[in-house]
JSON list of C-alpha atoms in Angstrom, two decimals:
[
{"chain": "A", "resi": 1, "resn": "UNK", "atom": "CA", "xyz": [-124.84, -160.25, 76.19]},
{"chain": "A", "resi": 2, "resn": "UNK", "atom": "CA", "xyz": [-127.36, -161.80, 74.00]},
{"chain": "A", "resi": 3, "resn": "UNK", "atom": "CA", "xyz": [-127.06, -159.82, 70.65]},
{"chain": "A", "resi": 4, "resn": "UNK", "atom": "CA", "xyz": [-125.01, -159.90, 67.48]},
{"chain": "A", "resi": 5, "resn": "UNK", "atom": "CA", "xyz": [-121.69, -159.48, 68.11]},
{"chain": "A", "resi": 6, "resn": "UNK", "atom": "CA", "xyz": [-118.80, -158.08, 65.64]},
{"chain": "A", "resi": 7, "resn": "UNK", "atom": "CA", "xyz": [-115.26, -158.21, 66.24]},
{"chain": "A", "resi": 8, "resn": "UNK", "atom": "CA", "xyz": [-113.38, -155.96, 65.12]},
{"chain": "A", "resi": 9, "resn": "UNK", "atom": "CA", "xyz": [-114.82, -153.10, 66.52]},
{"chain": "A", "resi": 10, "resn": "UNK", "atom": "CA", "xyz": [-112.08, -151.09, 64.54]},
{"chain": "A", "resi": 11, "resn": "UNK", "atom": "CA", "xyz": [-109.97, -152.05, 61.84]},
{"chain": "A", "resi": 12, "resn": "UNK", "atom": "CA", "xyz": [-107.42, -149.66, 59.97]},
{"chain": "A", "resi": 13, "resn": "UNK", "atom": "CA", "xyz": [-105.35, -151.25, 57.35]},
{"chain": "A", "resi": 14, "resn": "UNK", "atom": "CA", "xyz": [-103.36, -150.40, 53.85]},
{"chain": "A", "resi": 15, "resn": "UNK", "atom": "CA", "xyz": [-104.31, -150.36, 50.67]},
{"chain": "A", "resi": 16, "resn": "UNK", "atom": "CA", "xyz": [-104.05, -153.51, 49.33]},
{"chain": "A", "resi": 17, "resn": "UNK", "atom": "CA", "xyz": [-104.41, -155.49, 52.63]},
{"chain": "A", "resi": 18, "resn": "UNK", "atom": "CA", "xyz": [-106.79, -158.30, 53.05]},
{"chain": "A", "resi": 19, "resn": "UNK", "atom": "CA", "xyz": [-109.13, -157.94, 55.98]},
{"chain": "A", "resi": 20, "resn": "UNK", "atom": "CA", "xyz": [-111.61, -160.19, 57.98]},
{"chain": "A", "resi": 21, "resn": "UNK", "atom": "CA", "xyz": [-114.37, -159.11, 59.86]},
{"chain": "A", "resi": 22, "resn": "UNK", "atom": "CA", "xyz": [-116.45, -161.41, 61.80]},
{"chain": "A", "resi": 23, "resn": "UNK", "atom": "CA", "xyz": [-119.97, -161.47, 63.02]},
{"chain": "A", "resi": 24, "resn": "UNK", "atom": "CA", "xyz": [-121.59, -163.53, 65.76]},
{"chain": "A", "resi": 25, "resn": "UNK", "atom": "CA", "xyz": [-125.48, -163.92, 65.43]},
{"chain": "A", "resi": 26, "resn": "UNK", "atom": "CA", "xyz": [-127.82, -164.21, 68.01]},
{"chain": "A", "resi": 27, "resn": "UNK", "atom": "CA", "xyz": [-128.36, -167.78, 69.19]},
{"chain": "A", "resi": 28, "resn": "UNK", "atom": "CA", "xyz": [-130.87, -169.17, 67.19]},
{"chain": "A", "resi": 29, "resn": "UNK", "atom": "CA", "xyz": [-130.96, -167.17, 64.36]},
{"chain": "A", "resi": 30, "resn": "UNK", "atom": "CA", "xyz": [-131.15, -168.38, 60.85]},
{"chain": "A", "resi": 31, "resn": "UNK", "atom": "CA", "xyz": [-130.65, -165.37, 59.00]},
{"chain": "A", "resi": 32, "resn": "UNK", "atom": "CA", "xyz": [-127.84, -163.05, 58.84]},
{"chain": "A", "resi": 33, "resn": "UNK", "atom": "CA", "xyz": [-127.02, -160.12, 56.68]},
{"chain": "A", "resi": 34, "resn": "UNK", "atom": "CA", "xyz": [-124.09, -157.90, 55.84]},
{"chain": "A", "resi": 35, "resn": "UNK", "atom": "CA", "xyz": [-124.73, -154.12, 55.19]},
{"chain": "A", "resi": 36, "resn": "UNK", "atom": "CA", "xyz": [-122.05, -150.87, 54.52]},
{"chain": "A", "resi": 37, "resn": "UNK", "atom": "CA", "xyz": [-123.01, -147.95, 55.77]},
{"chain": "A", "resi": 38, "resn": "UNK", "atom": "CA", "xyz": [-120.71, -144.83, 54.60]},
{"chain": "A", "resi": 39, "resn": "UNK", "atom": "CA", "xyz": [-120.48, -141.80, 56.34]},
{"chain": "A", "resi": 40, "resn": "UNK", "atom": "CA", "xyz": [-124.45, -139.81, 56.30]},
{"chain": "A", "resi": 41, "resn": "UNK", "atom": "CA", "xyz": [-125.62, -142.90, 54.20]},
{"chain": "A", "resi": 42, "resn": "UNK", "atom": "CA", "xyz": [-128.08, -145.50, 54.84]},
{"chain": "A", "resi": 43, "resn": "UNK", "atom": "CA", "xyz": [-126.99, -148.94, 54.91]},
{"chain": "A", "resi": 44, "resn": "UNK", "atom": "CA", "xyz": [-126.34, -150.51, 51.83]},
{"chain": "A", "resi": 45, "resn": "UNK", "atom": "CA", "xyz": [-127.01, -154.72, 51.64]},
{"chain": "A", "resi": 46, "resn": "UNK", "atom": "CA", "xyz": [-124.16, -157.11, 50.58]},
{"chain": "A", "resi": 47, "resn": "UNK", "atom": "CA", "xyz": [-125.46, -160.61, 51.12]},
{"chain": "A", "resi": 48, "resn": "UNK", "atom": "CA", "xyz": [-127.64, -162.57, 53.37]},
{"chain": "A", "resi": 49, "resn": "UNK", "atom": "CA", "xyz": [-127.66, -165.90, 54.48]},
{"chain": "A", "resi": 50, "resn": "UNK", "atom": "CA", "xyz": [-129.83, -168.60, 55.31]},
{"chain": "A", "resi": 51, "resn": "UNK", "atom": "CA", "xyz": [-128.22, -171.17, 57.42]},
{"chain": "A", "resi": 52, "resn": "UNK", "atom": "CA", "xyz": [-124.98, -172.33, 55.57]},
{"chain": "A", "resi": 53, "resn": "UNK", "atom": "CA", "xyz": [-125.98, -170.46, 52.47]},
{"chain": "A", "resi": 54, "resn": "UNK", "atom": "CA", "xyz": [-125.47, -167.51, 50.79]},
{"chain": "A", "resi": 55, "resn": "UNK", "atom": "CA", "xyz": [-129.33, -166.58, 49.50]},
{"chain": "A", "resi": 56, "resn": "UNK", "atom": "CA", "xyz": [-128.77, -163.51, 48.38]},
{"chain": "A", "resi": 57, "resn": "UNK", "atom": "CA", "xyz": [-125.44, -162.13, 47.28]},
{"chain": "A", "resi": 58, "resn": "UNK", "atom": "CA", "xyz": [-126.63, -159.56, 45.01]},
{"chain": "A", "resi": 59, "resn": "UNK", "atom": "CA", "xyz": [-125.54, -156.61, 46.95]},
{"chain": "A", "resi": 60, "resn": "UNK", "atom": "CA", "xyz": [-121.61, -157.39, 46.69]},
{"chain": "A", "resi": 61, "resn": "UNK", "atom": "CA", "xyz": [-119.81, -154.40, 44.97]},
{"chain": "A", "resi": 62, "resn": "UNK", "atom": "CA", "xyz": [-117.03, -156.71, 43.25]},
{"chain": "A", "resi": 63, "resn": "UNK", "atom": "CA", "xyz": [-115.60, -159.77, 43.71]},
{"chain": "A", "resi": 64, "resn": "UNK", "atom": "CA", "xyz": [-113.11, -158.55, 45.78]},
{"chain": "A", "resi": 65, "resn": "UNK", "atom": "CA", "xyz": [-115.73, -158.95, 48.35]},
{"chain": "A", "resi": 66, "resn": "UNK", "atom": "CA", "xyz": [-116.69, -162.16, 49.78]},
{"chain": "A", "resi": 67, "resn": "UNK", "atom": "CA", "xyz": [-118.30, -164.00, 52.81]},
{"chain": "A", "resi": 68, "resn": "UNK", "atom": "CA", "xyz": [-119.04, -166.88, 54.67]},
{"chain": "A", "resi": 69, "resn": "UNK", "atom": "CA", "xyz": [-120.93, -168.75, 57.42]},
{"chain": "A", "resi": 70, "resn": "UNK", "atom": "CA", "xyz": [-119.54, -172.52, 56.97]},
{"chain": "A", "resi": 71, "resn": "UNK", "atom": "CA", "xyz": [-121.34, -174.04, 60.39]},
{"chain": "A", "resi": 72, "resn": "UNK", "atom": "CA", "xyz": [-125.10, -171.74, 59.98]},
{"chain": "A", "resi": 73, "resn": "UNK", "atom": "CA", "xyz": [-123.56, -169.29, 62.93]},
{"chain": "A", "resi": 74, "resn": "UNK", "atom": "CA", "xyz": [-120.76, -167.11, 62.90]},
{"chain": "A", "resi": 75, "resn": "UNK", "atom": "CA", "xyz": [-119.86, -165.57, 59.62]},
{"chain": "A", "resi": 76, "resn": "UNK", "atom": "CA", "xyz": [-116.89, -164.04, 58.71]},
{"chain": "A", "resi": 77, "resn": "UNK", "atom": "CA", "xyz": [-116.91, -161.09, 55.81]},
{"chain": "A", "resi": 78, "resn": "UNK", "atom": "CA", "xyz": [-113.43, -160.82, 53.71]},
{"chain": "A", "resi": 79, "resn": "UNK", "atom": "CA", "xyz": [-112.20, -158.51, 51.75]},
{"chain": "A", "resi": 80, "resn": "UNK", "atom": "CA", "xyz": [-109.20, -158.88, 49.31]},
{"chain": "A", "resi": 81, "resn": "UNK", "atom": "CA", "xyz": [-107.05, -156.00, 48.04]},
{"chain": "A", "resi": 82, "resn": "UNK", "atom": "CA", "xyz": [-108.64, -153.17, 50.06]},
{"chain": "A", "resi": 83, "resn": "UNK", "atom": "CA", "xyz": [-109.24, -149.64, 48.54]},
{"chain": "A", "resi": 84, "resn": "UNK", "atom": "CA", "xyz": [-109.91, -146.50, 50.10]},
{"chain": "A", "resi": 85, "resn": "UNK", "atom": "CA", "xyz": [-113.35, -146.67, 49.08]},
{"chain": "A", "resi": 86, "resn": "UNK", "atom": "CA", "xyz": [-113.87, -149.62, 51.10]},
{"chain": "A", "resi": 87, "resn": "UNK", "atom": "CA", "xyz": [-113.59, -147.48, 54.29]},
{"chain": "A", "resi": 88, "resn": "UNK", "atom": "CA", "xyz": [-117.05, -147.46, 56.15]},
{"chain": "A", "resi": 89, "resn": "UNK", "atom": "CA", "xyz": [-119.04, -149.11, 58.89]},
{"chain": "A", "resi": 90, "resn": "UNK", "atom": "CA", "xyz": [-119.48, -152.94, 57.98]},
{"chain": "A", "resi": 91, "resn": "UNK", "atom": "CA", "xyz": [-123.16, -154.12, 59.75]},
{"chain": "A", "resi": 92, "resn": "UNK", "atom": "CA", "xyz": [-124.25, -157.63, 60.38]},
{"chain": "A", "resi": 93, "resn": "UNK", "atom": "CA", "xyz": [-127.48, -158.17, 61.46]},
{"chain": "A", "resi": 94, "resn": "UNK", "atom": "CA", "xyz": [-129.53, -161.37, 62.20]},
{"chain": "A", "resi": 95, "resn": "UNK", "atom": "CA", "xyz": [-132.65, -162.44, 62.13]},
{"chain": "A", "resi": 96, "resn": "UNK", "atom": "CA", "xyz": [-135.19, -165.66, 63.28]},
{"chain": "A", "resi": 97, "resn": "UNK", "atom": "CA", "xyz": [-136.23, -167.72, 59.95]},
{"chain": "A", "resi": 98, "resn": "UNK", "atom": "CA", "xyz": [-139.83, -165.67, 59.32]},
{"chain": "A", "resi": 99, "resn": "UNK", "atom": "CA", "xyz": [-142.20, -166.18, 56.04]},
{"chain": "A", "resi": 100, "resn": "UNK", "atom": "CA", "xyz": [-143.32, -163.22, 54.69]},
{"chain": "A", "resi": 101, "resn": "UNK", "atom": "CA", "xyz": [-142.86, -159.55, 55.09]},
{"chain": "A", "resi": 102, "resn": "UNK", "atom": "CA", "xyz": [-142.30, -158.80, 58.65]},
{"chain": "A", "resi": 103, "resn": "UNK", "atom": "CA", "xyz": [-139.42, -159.70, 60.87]},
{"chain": "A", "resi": 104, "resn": "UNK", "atom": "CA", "xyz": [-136.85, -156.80, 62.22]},
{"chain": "A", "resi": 105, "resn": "UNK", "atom": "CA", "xyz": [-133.55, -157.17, 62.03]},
{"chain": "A", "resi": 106, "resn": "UNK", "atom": "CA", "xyz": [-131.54, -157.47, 64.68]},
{"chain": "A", "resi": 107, "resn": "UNK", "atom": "CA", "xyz": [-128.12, -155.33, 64.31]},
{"chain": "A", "resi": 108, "resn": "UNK", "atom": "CA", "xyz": [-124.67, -155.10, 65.76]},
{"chain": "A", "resi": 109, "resn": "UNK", "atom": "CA", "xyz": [-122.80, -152.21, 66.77]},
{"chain": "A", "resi": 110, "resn": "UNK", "atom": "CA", "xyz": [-120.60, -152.54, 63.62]},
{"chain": "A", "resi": 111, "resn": "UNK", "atom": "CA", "xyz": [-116.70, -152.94, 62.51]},
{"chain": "A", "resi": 112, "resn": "UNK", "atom": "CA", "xyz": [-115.46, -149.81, 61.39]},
{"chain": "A", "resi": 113, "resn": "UNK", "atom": "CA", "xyz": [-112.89, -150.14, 58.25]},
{"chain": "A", "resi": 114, "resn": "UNK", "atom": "CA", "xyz": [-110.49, -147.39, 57.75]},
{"chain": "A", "resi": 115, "resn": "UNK", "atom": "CA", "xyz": [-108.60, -148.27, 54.47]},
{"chain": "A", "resi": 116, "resn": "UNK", "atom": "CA", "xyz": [-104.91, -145.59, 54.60]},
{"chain": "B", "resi": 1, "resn": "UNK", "atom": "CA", "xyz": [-135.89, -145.27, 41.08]},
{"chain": "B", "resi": 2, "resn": "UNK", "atom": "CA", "xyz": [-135.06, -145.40, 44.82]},
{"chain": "B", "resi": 3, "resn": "UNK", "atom": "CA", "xyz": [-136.65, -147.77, 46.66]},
{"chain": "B", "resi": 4, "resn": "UNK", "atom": "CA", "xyz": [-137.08, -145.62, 49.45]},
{"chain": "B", "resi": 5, "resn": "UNK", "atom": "CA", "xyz": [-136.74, -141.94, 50.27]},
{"chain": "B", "resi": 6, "resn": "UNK", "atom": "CA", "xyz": [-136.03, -139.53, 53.00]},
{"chain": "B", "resi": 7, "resn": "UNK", "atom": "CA", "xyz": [-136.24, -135.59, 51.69]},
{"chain": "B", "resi": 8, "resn": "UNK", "atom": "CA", "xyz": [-135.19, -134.45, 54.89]},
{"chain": "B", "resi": 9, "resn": "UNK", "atom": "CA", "xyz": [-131.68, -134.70, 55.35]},
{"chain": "B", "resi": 10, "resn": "UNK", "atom": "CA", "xyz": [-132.25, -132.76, 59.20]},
{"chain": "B", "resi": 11, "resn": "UNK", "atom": "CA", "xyz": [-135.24, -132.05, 61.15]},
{"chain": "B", "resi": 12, "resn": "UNK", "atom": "CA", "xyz": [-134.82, -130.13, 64.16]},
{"chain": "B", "resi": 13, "resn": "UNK", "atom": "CA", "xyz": [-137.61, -130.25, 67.62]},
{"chain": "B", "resi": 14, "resn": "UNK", "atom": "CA", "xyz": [-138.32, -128.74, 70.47]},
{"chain": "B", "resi": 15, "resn": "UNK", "atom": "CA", "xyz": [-138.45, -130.86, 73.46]},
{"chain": "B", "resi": 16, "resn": "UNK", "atom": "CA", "xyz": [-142.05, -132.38, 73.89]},
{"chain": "B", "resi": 17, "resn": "UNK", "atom": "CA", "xyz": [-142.96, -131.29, 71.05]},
{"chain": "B", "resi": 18, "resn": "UNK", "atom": "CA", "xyz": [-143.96, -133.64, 67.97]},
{"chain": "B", "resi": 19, "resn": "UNK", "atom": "CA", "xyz": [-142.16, -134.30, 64.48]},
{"chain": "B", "resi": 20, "resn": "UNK", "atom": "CA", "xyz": [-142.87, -136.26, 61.41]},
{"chain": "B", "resi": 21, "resn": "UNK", "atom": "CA", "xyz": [-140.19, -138.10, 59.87]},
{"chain": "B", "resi": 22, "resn": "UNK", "atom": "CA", "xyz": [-141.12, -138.12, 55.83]},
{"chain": "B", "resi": 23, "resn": "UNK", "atom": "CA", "xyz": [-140.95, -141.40, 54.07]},
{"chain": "B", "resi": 24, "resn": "UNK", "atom": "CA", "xyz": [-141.80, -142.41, 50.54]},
{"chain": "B", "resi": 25, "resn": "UNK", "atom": "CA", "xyz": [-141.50, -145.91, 49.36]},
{"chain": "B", "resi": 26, "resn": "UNK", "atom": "CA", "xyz": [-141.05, -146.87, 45.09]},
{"chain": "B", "resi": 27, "resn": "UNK", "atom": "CA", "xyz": [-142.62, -150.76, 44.94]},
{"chain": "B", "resi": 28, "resn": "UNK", "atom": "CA", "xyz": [-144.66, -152.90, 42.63]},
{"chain": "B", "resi": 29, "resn": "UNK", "atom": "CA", "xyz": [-145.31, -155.38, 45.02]},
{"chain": "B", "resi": 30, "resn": "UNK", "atom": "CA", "xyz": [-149.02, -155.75, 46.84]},
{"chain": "B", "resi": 31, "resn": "UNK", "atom": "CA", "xyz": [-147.07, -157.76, 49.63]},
{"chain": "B", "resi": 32, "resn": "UNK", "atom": "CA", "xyz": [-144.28, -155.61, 51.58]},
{"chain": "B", "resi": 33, "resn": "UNK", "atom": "CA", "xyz": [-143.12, -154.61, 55.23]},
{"chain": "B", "resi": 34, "resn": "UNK", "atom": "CA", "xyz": [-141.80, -150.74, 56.14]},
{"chain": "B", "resi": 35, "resn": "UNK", "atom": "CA", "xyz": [-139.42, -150.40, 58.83]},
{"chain": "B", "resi": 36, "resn": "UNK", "atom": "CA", "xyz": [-138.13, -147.51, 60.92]},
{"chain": "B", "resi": 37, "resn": "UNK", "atom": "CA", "xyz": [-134.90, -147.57, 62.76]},
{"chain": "B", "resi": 38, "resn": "UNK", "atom": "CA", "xyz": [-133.23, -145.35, 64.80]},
{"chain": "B", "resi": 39, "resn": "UNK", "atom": "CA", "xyz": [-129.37, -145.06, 64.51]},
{"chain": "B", "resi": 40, "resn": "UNK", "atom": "CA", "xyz": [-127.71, -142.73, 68.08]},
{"chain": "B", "resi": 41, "resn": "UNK", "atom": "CA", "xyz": [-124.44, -141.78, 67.44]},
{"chain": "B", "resi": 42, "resn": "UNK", "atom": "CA", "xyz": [-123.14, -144.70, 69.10]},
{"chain": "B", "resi": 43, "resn": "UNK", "atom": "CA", "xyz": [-123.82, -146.21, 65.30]},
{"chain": "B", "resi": 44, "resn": "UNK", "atom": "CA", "xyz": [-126.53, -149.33, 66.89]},
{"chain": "B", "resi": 45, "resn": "UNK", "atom": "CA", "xyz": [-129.44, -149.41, 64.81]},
{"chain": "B", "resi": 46, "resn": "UNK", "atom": "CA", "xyz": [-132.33, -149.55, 67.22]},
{"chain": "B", "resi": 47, "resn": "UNK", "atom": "CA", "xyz": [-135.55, -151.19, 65.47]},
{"chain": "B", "resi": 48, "resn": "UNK", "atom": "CA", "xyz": [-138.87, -149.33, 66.19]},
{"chain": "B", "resi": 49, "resn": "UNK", "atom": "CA", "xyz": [-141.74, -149.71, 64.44]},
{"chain": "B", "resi": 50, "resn": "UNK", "atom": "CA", "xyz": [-143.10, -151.99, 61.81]},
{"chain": "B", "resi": 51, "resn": "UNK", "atom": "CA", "xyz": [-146.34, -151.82, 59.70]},
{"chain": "B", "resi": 52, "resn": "UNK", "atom": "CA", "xyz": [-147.12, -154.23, 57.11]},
{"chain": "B", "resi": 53, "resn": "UNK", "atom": "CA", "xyz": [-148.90, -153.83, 53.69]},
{"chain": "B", "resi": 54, "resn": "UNK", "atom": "CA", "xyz": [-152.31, -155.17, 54.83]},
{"chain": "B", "resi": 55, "resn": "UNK", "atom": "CA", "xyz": [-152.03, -153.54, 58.12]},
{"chain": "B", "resi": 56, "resn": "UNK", "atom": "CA", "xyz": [-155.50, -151.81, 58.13]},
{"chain": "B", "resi": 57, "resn": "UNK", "atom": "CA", "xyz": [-154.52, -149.70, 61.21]},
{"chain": "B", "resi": 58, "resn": "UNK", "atom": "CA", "xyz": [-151.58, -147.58, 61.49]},
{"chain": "B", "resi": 59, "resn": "UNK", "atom": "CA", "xyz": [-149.03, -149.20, 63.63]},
{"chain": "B", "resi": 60, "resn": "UNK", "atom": "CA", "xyz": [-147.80, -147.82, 67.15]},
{"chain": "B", "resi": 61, "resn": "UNK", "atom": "CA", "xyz": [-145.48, -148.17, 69.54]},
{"chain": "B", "resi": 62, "resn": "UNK", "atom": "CA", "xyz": [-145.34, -146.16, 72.67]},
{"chain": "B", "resi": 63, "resn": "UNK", "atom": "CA", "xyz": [-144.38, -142.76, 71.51]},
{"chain": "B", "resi": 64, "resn": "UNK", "atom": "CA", "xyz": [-143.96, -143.81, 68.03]},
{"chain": "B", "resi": 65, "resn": "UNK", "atom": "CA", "xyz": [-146.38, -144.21, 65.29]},
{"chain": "B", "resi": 66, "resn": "UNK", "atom": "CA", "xyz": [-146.68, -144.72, 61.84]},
{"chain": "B", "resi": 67, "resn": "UNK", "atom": "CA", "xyz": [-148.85, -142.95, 59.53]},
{"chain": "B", "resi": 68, "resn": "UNK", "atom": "CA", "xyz": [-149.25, -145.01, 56.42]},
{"chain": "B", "resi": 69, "resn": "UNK", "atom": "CA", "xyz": [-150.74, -143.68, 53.50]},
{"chain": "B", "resi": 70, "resn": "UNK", "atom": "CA", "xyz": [-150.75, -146.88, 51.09]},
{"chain": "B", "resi": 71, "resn": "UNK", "atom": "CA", "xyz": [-152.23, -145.11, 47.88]},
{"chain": "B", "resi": 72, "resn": "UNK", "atom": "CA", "xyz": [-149.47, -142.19, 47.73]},
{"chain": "B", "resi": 73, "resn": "UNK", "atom": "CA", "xyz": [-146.95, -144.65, 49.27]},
{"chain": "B", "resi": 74, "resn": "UNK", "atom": "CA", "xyz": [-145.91, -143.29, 52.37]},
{"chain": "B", "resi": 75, "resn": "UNK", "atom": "CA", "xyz": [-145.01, -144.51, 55.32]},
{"chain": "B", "resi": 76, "resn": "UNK", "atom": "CA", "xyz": [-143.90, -141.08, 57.84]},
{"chain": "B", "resi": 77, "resn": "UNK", "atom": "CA", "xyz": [-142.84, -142.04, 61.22]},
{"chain": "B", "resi": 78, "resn": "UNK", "atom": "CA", "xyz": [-144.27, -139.46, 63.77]},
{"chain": "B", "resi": 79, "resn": "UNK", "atom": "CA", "xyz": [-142.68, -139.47, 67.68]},
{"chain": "B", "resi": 80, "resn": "UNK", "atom": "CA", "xyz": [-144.87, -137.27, 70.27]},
{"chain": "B", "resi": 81, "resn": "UNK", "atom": "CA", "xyz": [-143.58, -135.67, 73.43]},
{"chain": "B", "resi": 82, "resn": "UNK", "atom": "CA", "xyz": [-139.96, -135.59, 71.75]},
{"chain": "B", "resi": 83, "resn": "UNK", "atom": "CA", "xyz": [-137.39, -136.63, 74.34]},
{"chain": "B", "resi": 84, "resn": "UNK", "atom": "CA", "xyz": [-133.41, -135.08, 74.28]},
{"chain": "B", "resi": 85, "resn": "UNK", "atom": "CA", "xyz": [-132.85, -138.81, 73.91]},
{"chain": "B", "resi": 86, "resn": "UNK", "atom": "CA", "xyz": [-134.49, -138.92, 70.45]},
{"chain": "B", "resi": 87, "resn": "UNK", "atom": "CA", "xyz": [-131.79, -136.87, 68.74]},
{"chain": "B", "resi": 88, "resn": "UNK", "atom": "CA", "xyz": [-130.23, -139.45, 66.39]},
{"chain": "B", "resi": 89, "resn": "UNK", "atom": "CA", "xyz": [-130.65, -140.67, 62.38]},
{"chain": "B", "resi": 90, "resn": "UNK", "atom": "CA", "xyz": [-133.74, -142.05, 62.17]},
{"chain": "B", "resi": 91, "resn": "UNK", "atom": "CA", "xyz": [-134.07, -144.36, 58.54]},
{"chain": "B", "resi": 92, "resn": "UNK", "atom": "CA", "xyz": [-137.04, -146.04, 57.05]},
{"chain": "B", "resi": 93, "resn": "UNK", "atom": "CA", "xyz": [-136.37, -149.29, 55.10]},
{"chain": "B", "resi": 94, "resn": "UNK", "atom": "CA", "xyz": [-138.76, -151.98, 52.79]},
{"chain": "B", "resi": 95, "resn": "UNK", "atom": "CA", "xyz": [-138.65, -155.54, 52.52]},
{"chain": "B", "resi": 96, "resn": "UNK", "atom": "CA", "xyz": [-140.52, -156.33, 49.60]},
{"chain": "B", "resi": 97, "resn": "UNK", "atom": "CA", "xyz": [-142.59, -159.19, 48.73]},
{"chain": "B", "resi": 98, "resn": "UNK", "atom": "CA", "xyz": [-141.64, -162.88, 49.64]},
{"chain": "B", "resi": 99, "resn": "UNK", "atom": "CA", "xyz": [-141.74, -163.40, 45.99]},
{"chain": "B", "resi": 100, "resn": "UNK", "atom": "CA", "xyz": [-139.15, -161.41, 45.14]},
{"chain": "B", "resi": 101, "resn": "UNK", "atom": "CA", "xyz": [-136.88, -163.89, 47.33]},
{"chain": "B", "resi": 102, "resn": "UNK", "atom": "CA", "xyz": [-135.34, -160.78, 48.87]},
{"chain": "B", "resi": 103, "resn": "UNK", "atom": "CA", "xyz": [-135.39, -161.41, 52.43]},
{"chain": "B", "resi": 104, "resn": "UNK", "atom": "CA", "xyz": [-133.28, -157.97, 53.29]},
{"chain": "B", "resi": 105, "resn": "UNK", "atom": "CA", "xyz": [-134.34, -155.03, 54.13]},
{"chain": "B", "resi": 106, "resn": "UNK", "atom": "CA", "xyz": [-133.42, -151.35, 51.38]},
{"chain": "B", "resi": 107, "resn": "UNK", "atom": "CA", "xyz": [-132.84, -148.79, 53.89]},
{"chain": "B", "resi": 108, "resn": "UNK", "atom": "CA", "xyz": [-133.36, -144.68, 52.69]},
{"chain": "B", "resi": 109, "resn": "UNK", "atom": "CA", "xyz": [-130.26, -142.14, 53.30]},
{"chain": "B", "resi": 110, "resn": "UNK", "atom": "CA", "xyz": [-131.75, -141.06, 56.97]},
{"chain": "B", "resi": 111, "resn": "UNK", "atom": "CA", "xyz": [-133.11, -137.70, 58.52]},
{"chain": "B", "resi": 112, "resn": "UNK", "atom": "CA", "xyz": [-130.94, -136.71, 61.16]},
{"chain": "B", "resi": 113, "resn": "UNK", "atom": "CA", "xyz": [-133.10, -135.65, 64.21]},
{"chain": "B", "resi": 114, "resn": "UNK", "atom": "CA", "xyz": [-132.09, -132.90, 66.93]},
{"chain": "B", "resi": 115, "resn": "UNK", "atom": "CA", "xyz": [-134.26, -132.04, 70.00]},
{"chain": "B", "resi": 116, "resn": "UNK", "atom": "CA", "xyz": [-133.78, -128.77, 71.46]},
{"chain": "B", "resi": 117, "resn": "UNK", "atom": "CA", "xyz": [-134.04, -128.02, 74.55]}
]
């Protein structure tokens, strides 16, 4: 298939564990973003990139929380030290390079985090 | 302030009939995009409809439309002819201005849709 992939699909861990979750944009795509989305909630940003770079990291809850896309593709979100409050649905989404306000995003089917 | 809110944590339809999906939208920007996607419970967010600030005309998309009202900032999604397939969350999200730098969209908590039979 031709959209955003993320592997795992489902991840339970233990407190304290350090986890990886990985996203594969669609070909071509310039952007990607992270989002959590908790249980009933919206989806809540964490960072986007542009290419190699993180442009916007503002939405990171801590700095146990950190990303990465070193070759402008796949990206791979990590988090150190898990809590139970890090248990939700982790989104990535990508996007073509657009100016201005429009451009959707285009989202994966998520990695679901279960933190015991 | 939110950015973006949804006072209607569940809406419920009758089949072919249509519902209105509230949306109201905080910005100081003159430049922004609204967004509605639909969420099954599958968990893929499905985009649907787009209308940007300068839009003159309310946007549409098959049996979805958009009725923006820019002066009390409000951007309602409205589906016709509501389908058993259309029960889902259904969230409304902003990207602001390009000179804010923010390229991502702010998403609202969601109103939960069921279609009744």
């Amino acid at each position: 298939g031709a959209g955003v992939s993320q592997t795992p699909s489902n991840k339970v861990t233990e407190k304290g564990k350090y986890v990886e979750l990985r996203c594969d944009p669609i070909s071509g795509h310039t952007a990607l973003y992270w989002y959590r989305q908790s249980l009933g909630q919206g989806p809540e940003f964490l960072i986007y990139f542009q290419g190699t770079g993180a442009a916007d990291d503002s939405g990171l809850p801590n700095d146990r929380f950190f990303a990465v896309r070193p070759e402008g593709s796949v990206s791979t979100l990590k988090i150190q030290r898990t809590e139970r409050g890090d248990s939700a649905v982790y989104l990535c989404a990508s996007s073509p390079m657009t100016y201005g306000v429009g451009g959707e995003l285009f989202f994966g089917e998520g990695s679901r985090l279960t933190v015991l | 302030a939110q950015k973006i809110t949804q006072t209607q944590p569940g809406m419920f339809v009758q089949e072919k009939e249509a519902v209105t999906l509230d949306c109201t939208y905080d910005t100081s920007d003159q430049s922004y995009g609204l967004f509605w996607y639909k969420q099954p419970s599958s968990g893929e967010m499905i985009f649907l409809i787009y209308q940007g600030s300068y839009d003159e005309q309310n946007a549409t998309e098959g049996r979805y439309s958009l009725n923006f009202q820019k002066a009390r900032k409000s951007a309602n999604l409205v589906i016709s002819a509501s389908q058993l397939g259309d029960s889902a969350m259904y969230f409304c999200a902003m990207r602001e201005g390009p000179d804010t730098g923010r390229r991502a969209l702010t998403f609202g908590s969601g109103t939960r849709l069921q279609v009744q039979p």
